[in-house]
XYZ file of C-alpha atoms in Angstrom:
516
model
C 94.018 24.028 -10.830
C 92.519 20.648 -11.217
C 92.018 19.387 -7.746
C 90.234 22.822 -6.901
C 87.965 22.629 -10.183
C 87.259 18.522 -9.276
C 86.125 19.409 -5.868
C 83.521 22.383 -6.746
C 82.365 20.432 -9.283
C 81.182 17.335 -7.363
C 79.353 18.006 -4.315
C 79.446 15.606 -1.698
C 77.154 12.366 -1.117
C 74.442 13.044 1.423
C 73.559 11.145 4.710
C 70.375 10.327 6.344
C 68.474 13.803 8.081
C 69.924 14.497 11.477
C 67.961 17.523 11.735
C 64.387 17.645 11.965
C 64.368 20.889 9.663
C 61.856 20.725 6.173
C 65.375 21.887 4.317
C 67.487 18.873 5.330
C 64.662 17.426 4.829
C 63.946 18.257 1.062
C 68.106 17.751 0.061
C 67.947 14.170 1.665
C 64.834 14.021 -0.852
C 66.410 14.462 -3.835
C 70.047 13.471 -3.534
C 71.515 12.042 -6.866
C 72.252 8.195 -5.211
C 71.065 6.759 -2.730
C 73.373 3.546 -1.046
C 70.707 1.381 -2.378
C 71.311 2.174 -6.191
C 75.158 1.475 -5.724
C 74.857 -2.351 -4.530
C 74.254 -4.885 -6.286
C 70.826 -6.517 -7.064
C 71.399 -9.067 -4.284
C 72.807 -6.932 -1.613
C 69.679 -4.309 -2.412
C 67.425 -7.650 -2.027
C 68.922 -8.425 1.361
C 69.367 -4.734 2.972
C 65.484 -4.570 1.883
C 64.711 -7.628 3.846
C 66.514 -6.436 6.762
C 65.532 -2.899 6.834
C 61.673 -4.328 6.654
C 62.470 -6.670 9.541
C 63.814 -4.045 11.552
C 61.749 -1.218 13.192
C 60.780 1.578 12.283
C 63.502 4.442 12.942
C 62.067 7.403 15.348
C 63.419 11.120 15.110
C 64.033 12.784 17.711
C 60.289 13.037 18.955
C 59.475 9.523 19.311
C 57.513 9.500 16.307
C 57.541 7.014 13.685
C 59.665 8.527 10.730
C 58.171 7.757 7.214
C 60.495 5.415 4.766
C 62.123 7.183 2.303
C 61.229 7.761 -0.793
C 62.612 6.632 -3.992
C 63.534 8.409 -7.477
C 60.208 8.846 -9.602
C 57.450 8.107 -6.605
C 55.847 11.354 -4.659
C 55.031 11.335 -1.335
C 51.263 11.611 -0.196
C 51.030 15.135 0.995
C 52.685 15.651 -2.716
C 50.669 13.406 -4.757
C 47.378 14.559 -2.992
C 48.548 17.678 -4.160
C 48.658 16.672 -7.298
C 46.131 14.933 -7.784
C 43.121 16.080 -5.627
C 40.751 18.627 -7.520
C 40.942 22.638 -6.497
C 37.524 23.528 -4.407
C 37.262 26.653 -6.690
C 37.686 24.538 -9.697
C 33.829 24.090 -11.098
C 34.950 21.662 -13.192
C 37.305 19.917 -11.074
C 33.453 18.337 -9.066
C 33.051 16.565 -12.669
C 36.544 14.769 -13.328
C 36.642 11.304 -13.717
C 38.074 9.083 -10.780
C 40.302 7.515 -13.636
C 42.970 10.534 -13.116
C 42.644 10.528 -9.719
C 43.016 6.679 -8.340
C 44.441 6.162 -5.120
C 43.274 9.782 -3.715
C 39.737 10.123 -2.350
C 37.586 12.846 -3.763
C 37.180 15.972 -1.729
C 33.768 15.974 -0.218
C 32.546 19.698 -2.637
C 33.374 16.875 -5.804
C 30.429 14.364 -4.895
C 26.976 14.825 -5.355
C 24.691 14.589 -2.319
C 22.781 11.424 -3.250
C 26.389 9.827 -3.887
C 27.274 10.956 0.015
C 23.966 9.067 1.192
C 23.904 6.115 -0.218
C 27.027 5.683 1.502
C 25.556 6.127 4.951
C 22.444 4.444 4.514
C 22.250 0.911 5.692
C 22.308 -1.824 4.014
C 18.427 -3.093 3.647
C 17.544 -6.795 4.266
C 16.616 -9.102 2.110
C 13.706 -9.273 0.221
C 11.185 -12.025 0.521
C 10.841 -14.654 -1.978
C 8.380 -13.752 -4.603
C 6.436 -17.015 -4.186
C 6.459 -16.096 -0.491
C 4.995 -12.477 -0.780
C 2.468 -13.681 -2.683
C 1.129 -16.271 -0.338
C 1.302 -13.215 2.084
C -0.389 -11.100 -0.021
C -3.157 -13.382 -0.450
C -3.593 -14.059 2.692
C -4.013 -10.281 4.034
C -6.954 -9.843 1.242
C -8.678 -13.082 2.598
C -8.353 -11.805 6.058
C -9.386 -8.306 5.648
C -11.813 -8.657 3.104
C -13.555 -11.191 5.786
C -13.365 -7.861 8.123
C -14.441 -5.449 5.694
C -17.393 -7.617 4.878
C -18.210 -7.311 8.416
C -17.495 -3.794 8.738
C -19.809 -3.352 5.928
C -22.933 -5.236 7.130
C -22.767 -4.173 10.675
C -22.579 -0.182 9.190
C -25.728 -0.797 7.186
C -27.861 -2.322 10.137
C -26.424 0.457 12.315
C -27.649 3.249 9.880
C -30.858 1.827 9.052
C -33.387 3.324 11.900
C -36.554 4.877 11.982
C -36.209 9.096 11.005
C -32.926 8.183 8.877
C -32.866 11.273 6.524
C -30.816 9.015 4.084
C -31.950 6.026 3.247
C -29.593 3.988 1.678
C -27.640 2.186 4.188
C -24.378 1.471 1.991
C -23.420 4.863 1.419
C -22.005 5.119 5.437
C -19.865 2.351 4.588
C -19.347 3.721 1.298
C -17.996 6.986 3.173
C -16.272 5.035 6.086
C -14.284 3.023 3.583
C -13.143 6.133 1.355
C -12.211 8.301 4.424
C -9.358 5.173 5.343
C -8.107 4.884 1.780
C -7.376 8.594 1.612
C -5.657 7.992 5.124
C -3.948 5.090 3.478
C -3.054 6.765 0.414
C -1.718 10.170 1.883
C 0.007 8.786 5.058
C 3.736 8.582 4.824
C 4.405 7.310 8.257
C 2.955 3.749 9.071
C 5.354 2.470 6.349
C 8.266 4.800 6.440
C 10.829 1.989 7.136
C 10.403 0.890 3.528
C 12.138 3.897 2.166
C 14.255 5.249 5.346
C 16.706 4.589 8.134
C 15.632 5.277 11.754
C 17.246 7.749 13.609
C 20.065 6.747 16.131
C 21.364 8.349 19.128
C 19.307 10.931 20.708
C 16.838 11.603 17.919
C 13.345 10.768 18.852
C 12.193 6.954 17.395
C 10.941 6.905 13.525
C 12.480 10.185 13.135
C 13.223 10.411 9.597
C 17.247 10.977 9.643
C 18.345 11.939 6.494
C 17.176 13.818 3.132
C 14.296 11.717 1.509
C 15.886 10.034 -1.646
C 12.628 9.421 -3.316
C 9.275 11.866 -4.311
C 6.471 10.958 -2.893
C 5.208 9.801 -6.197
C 8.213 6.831 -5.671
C 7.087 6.334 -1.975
C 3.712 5.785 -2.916
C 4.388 2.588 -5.740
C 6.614 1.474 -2.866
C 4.064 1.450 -0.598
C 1.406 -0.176 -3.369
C 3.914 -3.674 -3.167
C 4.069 -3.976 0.762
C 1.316 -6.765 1.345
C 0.159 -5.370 4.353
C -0.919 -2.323 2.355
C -2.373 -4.626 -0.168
C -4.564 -5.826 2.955
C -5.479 -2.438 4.159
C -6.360 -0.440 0.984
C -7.528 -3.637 -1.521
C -8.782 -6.271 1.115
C -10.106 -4.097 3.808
C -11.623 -0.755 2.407
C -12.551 -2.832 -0.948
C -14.764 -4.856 0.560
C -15.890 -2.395 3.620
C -17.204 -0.342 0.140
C -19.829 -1.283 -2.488
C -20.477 -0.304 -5.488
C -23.157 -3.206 -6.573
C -24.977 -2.154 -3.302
C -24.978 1.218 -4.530
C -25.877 0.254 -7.752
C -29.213 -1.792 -6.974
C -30.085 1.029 -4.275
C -30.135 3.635 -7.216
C -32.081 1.215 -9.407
C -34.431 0.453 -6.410
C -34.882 4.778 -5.991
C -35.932 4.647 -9.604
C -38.171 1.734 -9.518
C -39.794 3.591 -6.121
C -39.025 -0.206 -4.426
C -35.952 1.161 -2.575
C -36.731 -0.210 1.468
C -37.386 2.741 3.659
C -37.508 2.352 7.655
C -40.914 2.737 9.830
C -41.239 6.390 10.734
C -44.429 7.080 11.818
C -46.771 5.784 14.246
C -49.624 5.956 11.527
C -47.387 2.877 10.328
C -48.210 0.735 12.862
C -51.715 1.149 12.907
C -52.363 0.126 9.394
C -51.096 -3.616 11.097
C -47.834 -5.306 9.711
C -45.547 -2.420 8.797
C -43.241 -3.540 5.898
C -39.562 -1.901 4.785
C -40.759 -2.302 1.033
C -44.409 -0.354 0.694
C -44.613 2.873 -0.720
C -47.051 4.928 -1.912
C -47.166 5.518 -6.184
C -45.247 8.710 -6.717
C -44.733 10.484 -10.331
C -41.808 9.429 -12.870
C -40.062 12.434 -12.149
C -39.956 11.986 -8.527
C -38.012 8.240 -9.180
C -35.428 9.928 -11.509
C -35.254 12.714 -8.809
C -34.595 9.773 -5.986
C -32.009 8.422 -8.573
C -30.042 11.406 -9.068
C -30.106 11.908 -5.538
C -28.544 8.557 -4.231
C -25.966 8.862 -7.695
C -25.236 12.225 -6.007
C -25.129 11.912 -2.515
C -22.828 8.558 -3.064
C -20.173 10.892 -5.421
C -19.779 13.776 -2.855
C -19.511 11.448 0.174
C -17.679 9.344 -1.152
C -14.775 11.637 -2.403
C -15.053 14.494 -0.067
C -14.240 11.156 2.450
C -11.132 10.589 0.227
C -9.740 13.693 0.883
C -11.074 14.068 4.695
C -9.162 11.098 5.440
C -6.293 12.663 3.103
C -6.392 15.604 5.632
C -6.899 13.439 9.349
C -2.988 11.820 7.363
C -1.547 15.320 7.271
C -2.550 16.215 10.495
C -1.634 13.222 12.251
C 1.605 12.697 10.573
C 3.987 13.732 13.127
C 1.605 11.501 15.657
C 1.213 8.596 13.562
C 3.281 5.484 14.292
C 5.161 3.469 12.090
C 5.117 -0.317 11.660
C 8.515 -1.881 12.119
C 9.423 -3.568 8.877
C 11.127 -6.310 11.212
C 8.344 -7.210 13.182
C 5.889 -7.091 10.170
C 7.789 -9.517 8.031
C 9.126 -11.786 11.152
C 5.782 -12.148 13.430
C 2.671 -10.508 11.554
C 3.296 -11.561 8.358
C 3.243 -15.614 8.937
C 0.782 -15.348 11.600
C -1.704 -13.962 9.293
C -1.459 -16.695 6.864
C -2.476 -18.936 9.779
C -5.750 -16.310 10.328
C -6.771 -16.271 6.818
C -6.924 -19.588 6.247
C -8.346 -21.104 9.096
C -11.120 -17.990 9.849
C -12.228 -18.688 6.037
C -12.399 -22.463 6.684
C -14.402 -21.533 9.903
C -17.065 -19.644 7.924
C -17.408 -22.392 5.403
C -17.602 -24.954 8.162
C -20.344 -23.456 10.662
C -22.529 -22.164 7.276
C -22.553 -26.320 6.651
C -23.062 -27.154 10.162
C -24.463 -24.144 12.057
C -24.296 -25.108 15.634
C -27.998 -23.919 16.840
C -30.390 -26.062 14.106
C -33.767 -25.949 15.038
C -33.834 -29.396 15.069
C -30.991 -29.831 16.859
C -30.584 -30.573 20.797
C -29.770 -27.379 21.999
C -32.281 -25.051 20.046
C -35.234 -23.608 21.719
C -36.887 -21.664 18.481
C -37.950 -22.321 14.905
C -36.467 -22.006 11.770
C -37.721 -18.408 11.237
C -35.105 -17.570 14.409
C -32.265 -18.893 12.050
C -31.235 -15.867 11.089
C -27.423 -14.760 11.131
C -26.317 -17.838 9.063
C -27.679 -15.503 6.416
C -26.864 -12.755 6.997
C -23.310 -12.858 7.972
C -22.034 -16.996 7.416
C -22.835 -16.638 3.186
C -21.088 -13.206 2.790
C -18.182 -14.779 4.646
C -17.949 -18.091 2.679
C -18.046 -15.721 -0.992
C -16.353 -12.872 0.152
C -12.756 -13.825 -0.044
C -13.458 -14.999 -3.946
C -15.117 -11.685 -4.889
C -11.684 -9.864 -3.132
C -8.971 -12.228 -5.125
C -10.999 -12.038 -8.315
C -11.199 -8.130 -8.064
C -7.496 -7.452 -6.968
C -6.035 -9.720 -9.712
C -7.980 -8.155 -12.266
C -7.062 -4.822 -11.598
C -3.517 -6.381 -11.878
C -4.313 -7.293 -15.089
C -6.292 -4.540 -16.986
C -5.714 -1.619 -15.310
C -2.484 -0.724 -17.288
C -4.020 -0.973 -20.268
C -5.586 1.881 -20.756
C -4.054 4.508 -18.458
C -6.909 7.396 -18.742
C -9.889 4.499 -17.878
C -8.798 2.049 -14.873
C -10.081 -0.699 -16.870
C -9.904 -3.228 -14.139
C -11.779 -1.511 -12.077
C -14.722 -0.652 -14.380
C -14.669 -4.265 -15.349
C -15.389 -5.753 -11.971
C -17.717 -2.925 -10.804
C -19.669 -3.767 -13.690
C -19.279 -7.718 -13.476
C -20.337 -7.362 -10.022
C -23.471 -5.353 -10.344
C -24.695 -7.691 -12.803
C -24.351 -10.449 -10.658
C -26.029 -8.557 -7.874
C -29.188 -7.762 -10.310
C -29.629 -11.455 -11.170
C -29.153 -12.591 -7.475
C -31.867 -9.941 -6.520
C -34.105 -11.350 -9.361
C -34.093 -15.169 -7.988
C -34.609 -13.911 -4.750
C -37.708 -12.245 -5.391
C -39.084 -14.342 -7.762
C -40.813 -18.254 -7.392
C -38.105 -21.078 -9.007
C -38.644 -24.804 -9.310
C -41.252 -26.756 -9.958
C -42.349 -25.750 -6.257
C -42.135 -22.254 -7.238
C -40.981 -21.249 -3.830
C -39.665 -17.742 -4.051
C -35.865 -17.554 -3.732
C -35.858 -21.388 -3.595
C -36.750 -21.424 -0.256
C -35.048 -20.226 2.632
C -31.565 -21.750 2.261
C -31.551 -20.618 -1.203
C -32.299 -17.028 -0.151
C -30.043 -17.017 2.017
C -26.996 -18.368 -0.238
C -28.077 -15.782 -2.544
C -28.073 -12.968 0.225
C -24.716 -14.168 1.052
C -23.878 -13.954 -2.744
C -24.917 -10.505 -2.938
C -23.213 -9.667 0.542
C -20.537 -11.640 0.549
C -19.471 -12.072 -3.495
C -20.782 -8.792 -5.451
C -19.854 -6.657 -2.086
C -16.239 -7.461 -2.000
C -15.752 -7.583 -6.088
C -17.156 -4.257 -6.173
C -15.482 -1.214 -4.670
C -16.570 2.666 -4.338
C -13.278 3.940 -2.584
C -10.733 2.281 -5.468
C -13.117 3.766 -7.519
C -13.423 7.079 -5.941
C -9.572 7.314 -5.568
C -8.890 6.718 -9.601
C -11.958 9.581 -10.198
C -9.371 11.919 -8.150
C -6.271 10.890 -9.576
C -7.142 10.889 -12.888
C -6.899 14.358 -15.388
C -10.076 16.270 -14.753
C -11.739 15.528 -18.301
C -10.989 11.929 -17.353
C -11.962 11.333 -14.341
C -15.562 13.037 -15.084
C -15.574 10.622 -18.023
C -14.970 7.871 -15.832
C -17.667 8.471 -13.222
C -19.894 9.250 -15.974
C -19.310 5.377 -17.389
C -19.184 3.964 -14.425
C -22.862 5.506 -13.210
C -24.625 4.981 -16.249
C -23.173 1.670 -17.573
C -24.461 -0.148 -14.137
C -28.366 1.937 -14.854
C -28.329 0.095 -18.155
C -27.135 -3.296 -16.939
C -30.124 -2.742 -13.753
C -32.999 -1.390 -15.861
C -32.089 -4.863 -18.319
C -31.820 -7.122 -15.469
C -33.736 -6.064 -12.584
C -36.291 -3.830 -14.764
C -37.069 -6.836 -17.470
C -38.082 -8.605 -14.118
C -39.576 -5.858 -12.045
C -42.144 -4.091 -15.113
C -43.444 -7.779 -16.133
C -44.020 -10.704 -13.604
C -43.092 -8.601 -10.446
C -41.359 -9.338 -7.529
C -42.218 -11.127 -4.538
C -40.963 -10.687 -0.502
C -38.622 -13.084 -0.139
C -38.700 -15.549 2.726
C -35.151 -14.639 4.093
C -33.965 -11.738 6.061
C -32.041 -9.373 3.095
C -30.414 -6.885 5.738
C -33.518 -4.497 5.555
C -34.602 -4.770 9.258
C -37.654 -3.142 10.410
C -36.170 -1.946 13.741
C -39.771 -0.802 15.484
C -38.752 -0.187 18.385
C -35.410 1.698 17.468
């Protein structure tokens, strides 16, 4: 009875599967011993080295058969099993990876910004800051040279006989507002700096993926990109002025503000003049006050949002700007630009080619005209752009419900423009020449033009009215509007209500324009 009871009682060792079955498959799993566990440590050492030496065994299909598996280790379809979360498990999305090493999480389990940011790119690498600032200086000097421009050649454009408005600045004022709402809305010149380019079939600068950011994001990004700086800061900050606007409302009140020839009757009284007008009633002046205060507010930020608008519409047609090409080729070239167009001014407002006394002039000094009117602004306008740009760097965080940086320079500027408008109308020097003569007028045209023009702006100004809370923003205009009155009624009305002024002897952008 023993030899029976030994043999059901010890079943025999198992061999390698010979069938491809899952049953064989399972016992040859989980048999008690394996041959390994019965040698010593050497001889397991050396059948190791020799089973990993020889290939791998192949069943009966040709395919690669997996090793086997020892005592106390799963297999993968087992431990994946194990490990991997249930899809109808809500909590199973929120395990941590801790319990679940070695297994990748099912793709329910990850949350959708986790699944892009692994396929977005990798971006390149950022610029130096030392280098994006020399770039960022360099757009404002460029553009605000442009802007300047922009801005003079607007005003002697819209200053003809019949004009029904008679402030030239506000058209640039408008101009200049209309692009920074484009700037400020548009989402596509500058998409690369927050998005991948589609690949494949999709059409170029198609945006591939879910936006990671709110536009709120998008828009500081866009605030840091120097060629924005250039745009929005150099360009339509100097293209605008509020120290123009300014003087021109002080000028409506003081019934001095230039008006252009309109009638024949003009003519025949002999040498029409820009600056006669007939007496009028106080309340007319405050009347012509209010009017250029209001026709420069709704022009100025119903441009803001028509250029807002032409962005919207013109979104899906608007290019973008490859971020390669801007920071590889546009970028260093401008730095050359800047630098050497600014030198340029300084050097031919020195040594103007066309001197009257010079070989190749054939007119008089009253001919010399365009050094002052466009040379000066040039030379100053670049300082008046850095100064304002750095200062709103500087103070308008302090206060966030009153863009302190802003007001400051709008305010700094105007003054300056009321005191340059005083020496040019008045005699100075023991000569008493008016303006100092006619270089001196003109350097103080330029100045105003060039210096007060560019540290001034209407359409950063207009921009922080519209962005601001309601009660704040009307607060802020309201400052804005009657702080420069009182600094133009000190400076320019002390002046203008006790010695008078005087024409001055340079051209001041107020052309007659008789014949049209």
């Amino acid at each position: 009875m023993a030899a029976p009871f030994a043999s059901s009682s010890r079943p025999e060792p198992k061999t390698l599967v010979e069938d491809s079955s899952e049953e064989d498959g399972a016992k040859a799993q989980t048999s008690p011993k394996t041959g390994l566990e019965t040698k010593s440590p050497a001889q397991r050492d050396a059948l190791r080295k020799r089973h990993s030496s020889q290939p791998a065994e192949k069943d009966q299909t040709g395919l690669d058969l997996p090793p086997p598996v020892q005592e106390g280790t799963a297999g993968p379809s087992q431990g994946a099993a194990q490990k991997a979360p249930l899809l109808d498990d809500p909590e199973a999305g929120d395990a941590d990876d801790d319990d679940s090493s070695g297994a990748p999480s099912p793709y329910v389990s990850r949350r959708p910004e986790e699944y892009l940011r692994s396929q977005q790119r990798e971006p390149p690498a950022a610029a130096p800051r030392w280098l994006t600032e020399i770039y960022t200086i360099s757009y404002l000097i460029f553009f605000s040279l442009l802007g300047t421009l922009a801005r003079l050649g607007m005003q002697w454009l819209t200053f003809y006989p019949g004009s029904p408005i008679v402030t030239p600045v506000i058209w640039a004022n408008f101009a200049g507002c209309v692009l920074m709402g484009f700037l400020s809305e548009d989402q596509a010149l500058f998409r690369d700096e927050w998005s991948t380019v589609a690949q494949g079939g999709e059409k170029p600068g198609h945006m591939t993926e879910m936006e990671a950011t709110n536009k709120a994001e998008r828009n500081k990004r866009k605030k840091i990109i120097p060629l924005y700086i250039g745009l929005a800061v150099g360009f339509c900050g100097s293209f605008t002025s509020f120290s123009s606007f300014a003087r021109d409302s002080f000028l409506a009140l003081s019934n001095d503000l230039p008006t252009p020839v309109n009638h024949p009757g003009d003519l025949a009284s002999g040498s029409p003049t820009t600056t006669s007008a007939v007496p009028r009633p106080d309340g007319y002046s405050f009347e012509a006050w209010a009017a250029i205060v209001i026709a420069t507010l709704a022009l100025a930020l119903g441009g803001l949002m028509v250029g807002a608008h032409i962005a919207l519409a013109l979104e899906s047609l608007t290019p973008r700007i490859p971020k390669r090409l801007t920071r590889r080729f546009i970028d260093p070239l401008i730095v050359f630009l800047a630098w050497a167009s600014w030198l340029g001014a300084v050097l031919l407002a020195i040594w103007p080619p066309d001197r009257p006394s010079g070989p190749s002039s054939h007119g008089s000094w009253a001919n010399e005209t365009w050094r002052g009117q466009a040379l000066f602004a040039l030379v100053f306008a670049p300082l008046g752009c850095l100064l304002r740009f750095y200062a709103s760097l500087k103070l308008n965080g302090l206060v966030p419900s009153f863009p302190l940086g802003t007001f400051a320079v709008n305010m700094l500027g105007t003054a300056v423009e009321g005191m340059c408008f005083d020496i040019q109308h008045v005699g100075v020097g023991v000569m008493g020449r008016v303006g100092g003569g006619r270089v001196g007028c003109q350097v103080l045209q330029g100045v105003q033009d060039g210096f007060c023009g560019c540290l001034t702006t209407v359409s950063t100004w207009a921009a922080e009215i519209h962005g601001l809370k309601r009660r704040h923003g009307y607060m802020y205009a309201a400052a804005s509007v009657l702080a420069a009155l009182c600094l133009m009624v000190v400076i320019m009305g002390s002046v203008r209500w006790s010695v008078g002024w005087s024409s001055p002897v340079c051209n001041t952008g107020y052309t007659n324009k008789i014949l049209g």
